[in-house]
Amino acid sequence: MRKLRYFTVALLICGAASLVNSVPMAGQQTAWGDEPIVDIRPDPRAAVAELDVAKGRIEKPLKRALVLQQAVEAPAVQPEPKTNIEKPVVEKPPVEKPADRGKAIIELGAKRLVQLSAEELQAKLTAVVNQAKPAVSTGGDAKPSNDATRETPFSKERIVDSDSENPRVEPGKVHWHDDFAAACQASRQSGKPVLLFQLLGQLDQRFT
Amino acid sequence: MLFSDENVAAYINENFEPAWQSVRPVPTVTIDFGNGKIVKRTLHGNVATYVCNDDGTVLDVLPGIYQPRTYLDRLGQLQLLYRYVQQETALIADPAGALHEYHASAAAALSKNEPYKIAEVEFDRPSIVRIEKSVKIVLNPADRIQARLQAAKGIRTEPTSIAAPKSSAELPHWRALATDTEINETQRRLLIHQHLLETGKTTPDELKKWLYKEVLHADLDDPYLGLGSILFDAYPFAEEDQG
């Protein structure tokens, strides 16, 4: 009876082994048809994703270890008792900031303008405009100063000249007369015709 | 660019009494890209070259910017015109008549799309000569004479193969400059000849407003130089801007 049992078990094991060997792998063609076998085993990538979940398990104990280490290294800090007593105010020494000179110049000028009467204001503005006016109708001596800054009617204040945004350049290699009248005068002496070059802007500035 | 050219500067210094004059500040456009990069460009600049008598009378005008060689050639022509007017003044005291004749002939030639040149022709001899006396200066549309004059002065058409110049040295060969030079010499100068024919004796100051408005399309009386319609017509916030 016992032998019969052993025989039956052995027979079952052999059958199962032959059955496993006869099953094709995923993607292989079966002996009985053209349809490929679909692999229904769990995706190994899912297993990796599951591993990601385990990240927390790794980090948690690590964090605990770090916290413990910091607690050991840091001196024990006594928590401040909560009271209603105000802290004494400690006066800090004043920090000197660099003077905002540009702003001051603008504001100072504006303040003075506000204090002026309408007539005084008009006179001041006219003076500024006349001083800032480019040398129209001239070719030389009346051209504006080459200095990037100039004195204004506001005594010691200095403003940046707009020329700094339009730099000076050499007006070519021509020997220009100062203006049209000077060229006419020279023409009377030399007998050469006058050439007058008119343009928008200034020939001795970059943007013309 | 033009007056930095050695040949142009040397020619002007030798043959003219030059002066320059600003008619108004040039409009510029500044684009601030907000990252420290700022680009500034001229928006609508324009120029004109007048050749005048010693009393300031305008003989003729070269409108706009030219290629250097063409500019030199035209200056040479206007120098001949000056001598012609001086000669006529000395002989018959009628510079106005001489100028009138010049502008009438030039306008007639340009109206028919014919090129024209001033040539010095010796009395009773049809050949071109360059002597200081006994010459008559005439307008001659003959291509043959023009070719000979150009050959004598070494002036040829400038090669214009560069569509987008990458340096100032390439500017004389810029195709756009060649096109502008051609428009100056045909359409714009025709307008000038016709106008000077009507007005007669005039000065640069009297001529400049008309010239800039009608020929160079930059109205000096308009704060927006005639660009207002382009800037504001299709812009919903125009009134706020002009405020």
Coordinates of C-alpha atoms in Angstrom, one line a residue:
Chain A
M1 CA 0.0 0.0 0.0
R2 CA 2.8 2.4 0.9
K3 CA 4.6 1.5 -2.3
L4 CA 1.5 2.4 -4.3
R5 CA 1.4 5.8 -2.6
Y6 CA 5.1 6.4 -3.4
F7 CA 4.5 5.4 -7.0
T8 CA 1.5 7.7 -7.3
V9 CA 3.4 10.7 -5.9
A10 CA 6.3 10.0 -8.2
L11 CA 4.0 9.7 -11.2
L12 CA 2.4 13.1 -10.3
I13 CA 5.8 14.8 -10.0
C14 CA 7.0 13.5 -13.4
G15 CA 3.7 14.6 -15.0
A16 CA 4.0 18.1 -13.5
A17 CA 7.6 18.4 -14.6
S18 CA 6.8 17.4 -18.2
L19 CA 3.9 19.9 -18.2
V20 CA 6.2 22.8 -17.1
N21 CA 8.8 22.0 -19.8
S22 CA 6.1 21.9 -22.5
V23 CA 4.8 25.5 -21.7
P24 CA 6.4 28.0 -24.0
M25 CA 7.9 31.3 -22.8
A26 CA 6.2 34.6 -23.3
G27 CA 6.4 35.8 -26.9
Q28 CA 7.2 32.3 -28.2
Q29 CA 5.0 30.7 -30.8
T30 CA 3.0 27.8 -29.5
A31 CA 3.1 24.4 -31.2
W32 CA -0.6 24.5 -31.7
G33 CA -1.2 28.0 -32.9
D34 CA 0.1 31.4 -34.2
E35 CA -1.0 33.4 -31.3
P36 CA 1.8 34.4 -28.9
I37 CA 1.6 33.7 -25.3
V38 CA 0.8 36.7 -23.1
D39 CA 2.9 37.0 -20.1
I40 CA 0.6 37.3 -17.1
R41 CA 3.4 37.3 -14.5
P42 CA 3.6 40.5 -12.4
D43 CA 5.6 43.3 -14.0
P44 CA 9.1 43.6 -12.4
R45 CA 8.8 47.4 -12.7
A46 CA 6.0 47.3 -10.3
A47 CA 8.2 45.6 -7.9
V48 CA 10.7 48.4 -8.2
A49 CA 7.9 50.9 -7.5
E50 CA 7.2 48.9 -4.4
L51 CA 10.8 49.3 -3.5
D52 CA 10.3 53.1 -3.7
V53 CA 7.7 52.8 -0.9
A54 CA 10.4 51.2 1.2
K55 CA 12.4 54.5 0.9
G56 CA 10.4 55.9 3.7
R57 CA 11.4 52.9 5.8
I58 CA 15.0 53.6 5.2
E59 CA 14.8 57.4 5.7
K60 CA 12.8 57.3 8.9
P61 CA 15.3 55.5 11.0
L62 CA 18.1 57.6 9.4
K63 CA 16.3 60.8 10.4
R64 CA 15.8 59.5 13.9
A65 CA 19.5 58.7 14.1
L66 CA 20.4 62.2 13.0
V67 CA 18.1 63.8 15.4
L68 CA 19.5 61.8 18.2
Q69 CA 23.1 62.8 17.2
Q70 CA 22.2 66.5 17.1
A71 CA 20.6 66.2 20.5
V72 CA 23.7 64.7 21.9
E73 CA 26.1 67.3 20.4
A74 CA 24.0 70.4 21.1
P75 CA 24.0 71.9 24.6
A76 CA 20.8 71.6 26.4
V77 CA 18.7 74.7 25.8
Q78 CA 16.4 75.7 28.5
P79 CA 13.1 76.9 27.2
E80 CA 12.3 80.4 28.1
P81 CA 9.6 80.6 30.7
K82 CA 6.5 82.3 29.3
T83 CA 6.1 85.6 31.2
N84 CA 4.4 88.9 30.6
I85 CA 7.6 90.9 31.3
E86 CA 8.8 92.9 28.3
K87 CA 12.3 92.4 27.2
P88 CA 14.6 95.4 27.8
V89 CA 15.2 97.4 24.6
V90 CA 18.8 97.4 23.7
E91 CA 19.7 100.4 21.6
K92 CA 21.9 99.5 18.6
P93 CA 24.5 102.0 17.5
P94 CA 23.3 103.9 14.3
V95 CA 24.7 102.5 11.1
E96 CA 25.8 105.3 8.7
K97 CA 24.4 104.8 5.3
P98 CA 26.2 106.3 2.2
A99 CA 24.6 109.6 1.2
D100 CA 22.2 109.3 -1.8
R101 CA 23.7 112.2 -3.6
G102 CA 21.8 111.7 -6.9
K103 CA 18.5 111.7 -5.2
A104 CA 19.4 114.7 -3.1
I105 CA 20.3 116.6 -6.2
I106 CA 17.0 115.9 -7.8
E107 CA 15.0 116.6 -4.7
L108 CA 16.9 119.7 -3.8
G109 CA 16.3 121.2 -7.2
A110 CA 12.6 120.2 -7.1
K111 CA 12.1 121.7 -3.6
R112 CA 13.7 125.0 -4.7
L113 CA 11.5 125.1 -7.8
V114 CA 8.4 124.6 -5.6
Q115 CA 9.4 127.5 -3.5
L116 CA 9.8 129.8 -6.5
S117 CA 7.1 132.1 -7.8
A118 CA 5.7 131.4 -11.2
E119 CA 7.7 134.2 -12.8
E120 CA 10.9 133.1 -11.1
L121 CA 10.2 129.5 -12.2
Q122 CA 9.7 130.6 -15.8
A123 CA 13.0 132.6 -15.8
K124 CA 14.8 129.6 -14.3
L125 CA 13.4 127.2 -16.9
T126 CA 14.2 129.5 -19.7
A127 CA 17.8 129.8 -18.5
V128 CA 18.1 126.0 -18.3
V129 CA 16.6 125.5 -21.8
N130 CA 18.8 128.1 -23.3
Q131 CA 21.9 126.5 -21.8
A132 CA 20.9 123.0 -22.8
K133 CA 19.9 124.0 -26.3
P134 CA 22.1 122.4 -29.0
A135 CA 24.0 124.6 -31.4
V136 CA 21.5 124.7 -34.2
S137 CA 22.7 126.4 -37.4
T138 CA 26.3 126.2 -36.5
G139 CA 29.1 124.2 -37.7
G140 CA 31.7 124.8 -35.1
D141 CA 32.3 127.3 -32.4
A142 CA 28.9 127.4 -30.9
K143 CA 28.7 123.7 -30.4
P144 CA 27.8 122.5 -26.9
S145 CA 30.5 121.7 -24.4
N146 CA 32.3 118.4 -24.6
D147 CA 32.1 118.0 -20.8
A148 CA 29.7 115.3 -19.7
T149 CA 28.5 117.5 -16.8
R150 CA 28.0 121.3 -16.6
E151 CA 27.0 123.9 -14.1
T152 CA 23.4 124.7 -13.9
P153 CA 21.6 127.9 -12.8
F154 CA 21.2 126.0 -9.4
S155 CA 24.7 127.2 -8.4
K156 CA 26.7 124.2 -7.1
E157 CA 24.4 121.5 -8.4
R158 CA 25.6 119.5 -11.4
I159 CA 23.4 117.6 -13.8
V160 CA 24.5 114.9 -16.3
D161 CA 24.5 116.2 -19.8
S162 CA 22.4 114.3 -22.3
D163 CA 25.5 114.2 -24.5
S164 CA 26.8 111.3 -22.5
E165 CA 24.1 109.2 -24.2
N166 CA 25.1 110.5 -27.6
P167 CA 28.9 110.4 -27.6
R168 CA 31.0 112.8 -29.5
V169 CA 32.6 111.6 -32.7
E170 CA 34.9 113.2 -35.2
P171 CA 32.8 114.9 -37.9
G172 CA 34.7 113.1 -40.7
K173 CA 38.0 114.3 -42.2
V174 CA 36.6 117.4 -43.7
H175 CA 37.9 120.8 -42.5
W176 CA 34.6 122.4 -41.6
H177 CA 34.1 126.1 -41.2
D178 CA 32.4 127.2 -38.0
D179 CA 29.1 128.0 -39.8
F180 CA 27.5 128.8 -43.1
A181 CA 28.4 132.5 -42.8
A182 CA 32.1 131.8 -42.2
A183 CA 32.1 129.4 -45.3
C184 CA 30.6 132.2 -47.4
Q185 CA 33.2 134.6 -46.2
A186 CA 35.9 132.1 -47.0
S187 CA 34.4 131.6 -50.4
R188 CA 34.6 135.3 -51.3
Q189 CA 38.4 135.0 -50.6
S190 CA 39.2 131.6 -52.2
G191 CA 36.7 131.7 -55.1
K192 CA 35.6 128.2 -54.2
P193 CA 31.9 127.3 -54.0
V194 CA 30.3 126.8 -50.6
L195 CA 29.2 123.3 -49.6
L196 CA 26.6 123.3 -46.8
F197 CA 25.8 119.9 -45.3
Q198 CA 22.4 119.9 -43.5
L199 CA 21.3 117.1 -41.2
L200 CA 19.0 116.1 -38.4
G201 CA 21.2 115.9 -35.2
Q202 CA 24.8 116.9 -34.9
L203 CA 27.5 115.7 -37.2
D204 CA 29.9 115.4 -34.3
Q205 CA 27.7 113.1 -32.4
R206 CA 27.2 109.4 -32.8
F207 CA 23.5 109.4 -33.5
T208 CA 22.8 111.7 -36.4
Chain B
M1 CA 30.5 107.5 -43.1
L2 CA 30.7 109.8 -46.2
F3 CA 33.0 112.4 -44.7
S4 CA 35.3 109.8 -43.2
D5 CA 36.1 108.6 -46.7
E6 CA 39.6 109.8 -47.5
N7 CA 38.8 110.6 -51.2
V8 CA 35.6 112.5 -50.4
A9 CA 37.2 114.5 -47.6
A10 CA 40.2 115.4 -49.7
Y11 CA 38.1 116.4 -52.6
I12 CA 35.9 118.7 -50.5
N13 CA 38.8 120.2 -48.7
E14 CA 40.5 121.1 -52.0
N15 CA 37.5 122.4 -53.9
F16 CA 34.9 123.7 -51.5
E17 CA 34.4 125.9 -48.4
P18 CA 32.5 123.4 -46.3
A19 CA 30.2 123.9 -43.3
W20 CA 27.6 121.8 -41.6
Q21 CA 24.3 122.7 -40.1
S22 CA 21.8 120.9 -37.9
V23 CA 18.2 121.6 -38.7
R24 CA 16.8 119.9 -35.6
P25 CA 17.7 117.1 -33.2
V26 CA 17.6 113.6 -34.7
P27 CA 14.9 111.3 -33.4
T28 CA 16.2 108.2 -31.8
V29 CA 14.5 105.0 -30.6
T30 CA 15.8 103.2 -27.5
I31 CA 14.7 99.7 -26.7
D32 CA 15.4 98.6 -23.1
F33 CA 15.2 94.8 -23.1
G34 CA 15.0 94.9 -19.3
N35 CA 18.1 92.7 -18.7
G36 CA 20.6 95.5 -19.0
K37 CA 20.7 95.3 -22.7
I38 CA 19.7 98.6 -24.3
V39 CA 19.7 99.3 -28.1
K40 CA 19.6 102.8 -29.4
R41 CA 19.2 103.7 -33.1
T42 CA 18.4 106.7 -35.2
L43 CA 14.8 106.6 -36.2
H44 CA 14.5 109.0 -39.1
G45 CA 17.6 110.9 -40.0
N46 CA 18.1 112.6 -43.3
V47 CA 20.6 114.9 -44.9
A48 CA 21.1 117.3 -47.8
T49 CA 24.1 118.9 -49.5
Y50 CA 23.7 122.4 -50.8
V51 CA 26.2 124.0 -53.2
C52 CA 26.0 127.7 -53.0
N53 CA 27.5 131.0 -54.2
D54 CA 29.6 133.1 -51.9
D55 CA 26.5 135.2 -51.2
G56 CA 24.6 132.1 -50.0
T57 CA 22.5 131.6 -53.1
V58 CA 21.6 128.0 -53.6
L59 CA 22.9 126.6 -56.9
D60 CA 21.7 123.1 -56.5
V61 CA 21.1 120.4 -53.8
L62 CA 22.0 116.8 -53.5
P63 CA 19.2 115.3 -51.4
G64 CA 19.8 112.4 -49.0
I65 CA 22.8 110.1 -48.6
Y66 CA 24.9 108.9 -51.6
Q67 CA 27.4 106.3 -52.4
P68 CA 30.9 107.9 -52.2
R69 CA 31.8 107.7 -55.8
T70 CA 28.5 109.0 -57.1
Y71 CA 28.7 111.8 -54.5
L72 CA 32.1 112.8 -55.7
D73 CA 30.9 112.8 -59.3
R74 CA 28.0 115.0 -58.5
L75 CA 30.1 117.4 -56.5
G76 CA 32.4 117.7 -59.5
Q77 CA 29.3 118.5 -61.6
L78 CA 28.2 121.2 -59.2
Q79 CA 31.7 122.6 -59.1
L80 CA 31.4 123.1 -62.9
L81 CA 28.0 124.6 -62.4
Y82 CA 29.5 127.1 -59.9
R83 CA 32.2 128.1 -62.4
Y84 CA 29.6 128.4 -65.1
V85 CA 27.5 130.8 -63.0
Q86 CA 30.6 132.8 -62.0
Q87 CA 31.6 133.1 -65.6
E88 CA 28.1 134.1 -66.7
T89 CA 28.0 136.7 -63.9
A90 CA 31.3 138.1 -65.0
L91 CA 30.4 138.2 -68.7
I92 CA 26.7 139.1 -68.8
A93 CA 25.8 139.7 -65.2
D94 CA 23.0 137.3 -65.4
P95 CA 23.6 134.4 -62.9
A96 CA 19.8 134.0 -62.5
G97 CA 19.4 133.3 -66.2
A98 CA 22.3 130.8 -66.2
L99 CA 20.8 129.0 -63.2
H100 CA 17.4 129.0 -64.8
E101 CA 18.8 127.5 -67.9
Y102 CA 20.5 124.8 -65.9
H103 CA 17.5 123.8 -63.8
A104 CA 15.2 123.9 -66.8
S105 CA 17.5 121.6 -68.8
A106 CA 18.0 119.2 -65.9
A107 CA 14.3 119.0 -65.1
A108 CA 13.5 118.3 -68.7
A109 CA 16.0 115.5 -68.9
L110 CA 15.0 113.9 -65.7
S111 CA 11.3 114.1 -66.6
K112 CA 12.1 112.0 -69.7
N113 CA 14.2 109.6 -67.5
E114 CA 17.3 110.8 -69.3
P115 CA 20.5 111.2 -67.5
Y116 CA 22.3 114.5 -67.8
K117 CA 25.7 115.9 -67.2
I118 CA 27.4 119.2 -67.2
A119 CA 30.3 119.3 -69.6
E120 CA 32.8 121.9 -70.3
V121 CA 32.9 122.6 -74.0
E122 CA 35.4 124.9 -75.6
F123 CA 33.9 127.6 -77.8
D124 CA 33.6 126.5 -81.4
R125 CA 35.0 123.1 -80.6
P126 CA 32.8 120.2 -79.6
S127 CA 35.5 118.3 -77.8
I128 CA 35.6 118.2 -74.0
V129 CA 38.5 120.1 -72.6
R130 CA 39.4 121.3 -69.2
I131 CA 40.8 124.9 -69.5
E132 CA 40.2 127.8 -67.3
K133 CA 38.9 130.3 -69.8
S134 CA 36.8 130.5 -73.0
V135 CA 34.7 127.6 -72.1
K136 CA 31.0 127.1 -72.0
I137 CA 29.4 124.7 -69.7
V138 CA 26.5 122.9 -71.1
L139 CA 24.1 120.2 -70.1
N140 CA 24.8 117.2 -72.2
P141 CA 22.7 114.1 -72.0
A142 CA 24.9 112.1 -74.4
D143 CA 26.0 108.9 -72.9
R144 CA 29.2 109.0 -74.8
I145 CA 30.3 112.2 -73.1
Q146 CA 29.2 111.0 -69.7
A147 CA 31.2 107.8 -70.2
R148 CA 34.3 109.8 -71.1
L149 CA 33.9 112.1 -68.2
Q150 CA 33.5 109.2 -65.8
A151 CA 36.6 107.5 -67.3
A152 CA 38.6 110.7 -67.0
K153 CA 37.7 111.0 -63.3
G154 CA 38.1 107.3 -62.7
I155 CA 34.5 107.1 -61.6
R156 CA 32.7 103.9 -62.2
T157 CA 29.5 102.5 -60.8
E158 CA 30.1 101.2 -57.4
P159 CA 29.8 97.4 -57.0
T160 CA 26.7 96.8 -54.9
S161 CA 26.7 93.2 -54.0
I162 CA 26.2 93.5 -50.2
A163 CA 22.7 93.1 -49.0
A164 CA 23.5 93.5 -45.3
P165 CA 26.8 95.2 -44.5
K166 CA 28.5 94.0 -41.4
S167 CA 30.9 96.9 -41.0
S168 CA 31.2 100.5 -42.0
A169 CA 33.8 99.6 -44.6
E170 CA 31.1 97.7 -46.5
L171 CA 28.6 100.5 -46.4
P172 CA 29.6 102.0 -49.9
H173 CA 28.7 98.6 -51.4
W174 CA 25.4 98.3 -49.6
R175 CA 22.5 97.5 -52.0
A176 CA 20.0 99.7 -50.1
L177 CA 22.4 102.7 -50.4
A178 CA 22.7 102.2 -54.1
T179 CA 18.9 102.1 -54.4
D180 CA 18.7 105.3 -52.3
T181 CA 21.4 107.0 -54.4
E182 CA 19.4 106.2 -57.6
I183 CA 16.2 107.6 -56.1
N184 CA 18.1 110.7 -55.1
E185 CA 19.4 111.2 -58.6
T186 CA 16.1 110.6 -60.4
Q187 CA 13.0 111.4 -58.4
R188 CA 14.3 113.7 -55.6
R189 CA 16.5 115.8 -57.8
L190 CA 13.8 116.2 -60.3
L191 CA 11.6 117.8 -57.6
I192 CA 14.4 120.1 -56.6
H193 CA 15.1 121.3 -60.1
Q194 CA 11.4 122.0 -60.7
H195 CA 11.2 123.9 -57.4
L196 CA 14.3 125.9 -58.0
L197 CA 13.0 126.7 -61.4
E198 CA 9.9 128.2 -59.8
T199 CA 11.4 130.0 -56.9
G200 CA 14.6 131.4 -58.5
K201 CA 17.2 132.8 -56.2
T202 CA 16.9 131.2 -52.7
T203 CA 19.0 130.4 -49.7
P204 CA 19.4 127.2 -47.7
D205 CA 17.3 128.6 -44.8
E206 CA 14.5 129.5 -47.1
L207 CA 14.6 126.1 -48.8
K208 CA 15.1 123.7 -46.0
K209 CA 11.5 123.3 -44.7
W210 CA 10.2 122.6 -48.2
L211 CA 13.1 120.3 -49.0
Y212 CA 12.7 118.2 -45.8
K213 CA 8.9 118.0 -46.1
E214 CA 8.4 117.5 -49.8
V215 CA 11.6 115.7 -50.9
L216 CA 12.9 114.0 -47.8
H217 CA 9.6 113.4 -46.2
A218 CA 10.6 114.7 -42.8
D219 CA 8.3 117.6 -41.9
L220 CA 10.4 119.9 -39.7
D221 CA 7.2 121.7 -38.4
D222 CA 5.7 118.4 -37.3
P223 CA 7.0 117.3 -33.8
Y224 CA 6.6 113.7 -35.1
L225 CA 8.4 114.5 -38.4
G226 CA 5.4 113.2 -40.4
L227 CA 5.5 109.8 -38.7
G228 CA 2.5 110.5 -36.6
S229 CA 0.1 108.6 -38.8
I230 CA 2.3 105.5 -38.6
L231 CA 2.8 105.8 -34.9
F232 CA -0.7 106.6 -33.8
D233 CA -3.4 105.8 -36.4
A234 CA -3.8 102.1 -35.4
Y235 CA -2.7 102.5 -31.8
P236 CA -5.6 102.6 -29.2
F237 CA -3.6 104.5 -26.6
A238 CA -2.4 107.3 -29.0
E239 CA -4.2 110.1 -27.1
E240 CA -2.5 109.1 -23.8
D241 CA 0.9 109.0 -25.5
Q242 CA 0.4 112.4 -27.1
G243 CA -1.2 113.7 -23.9

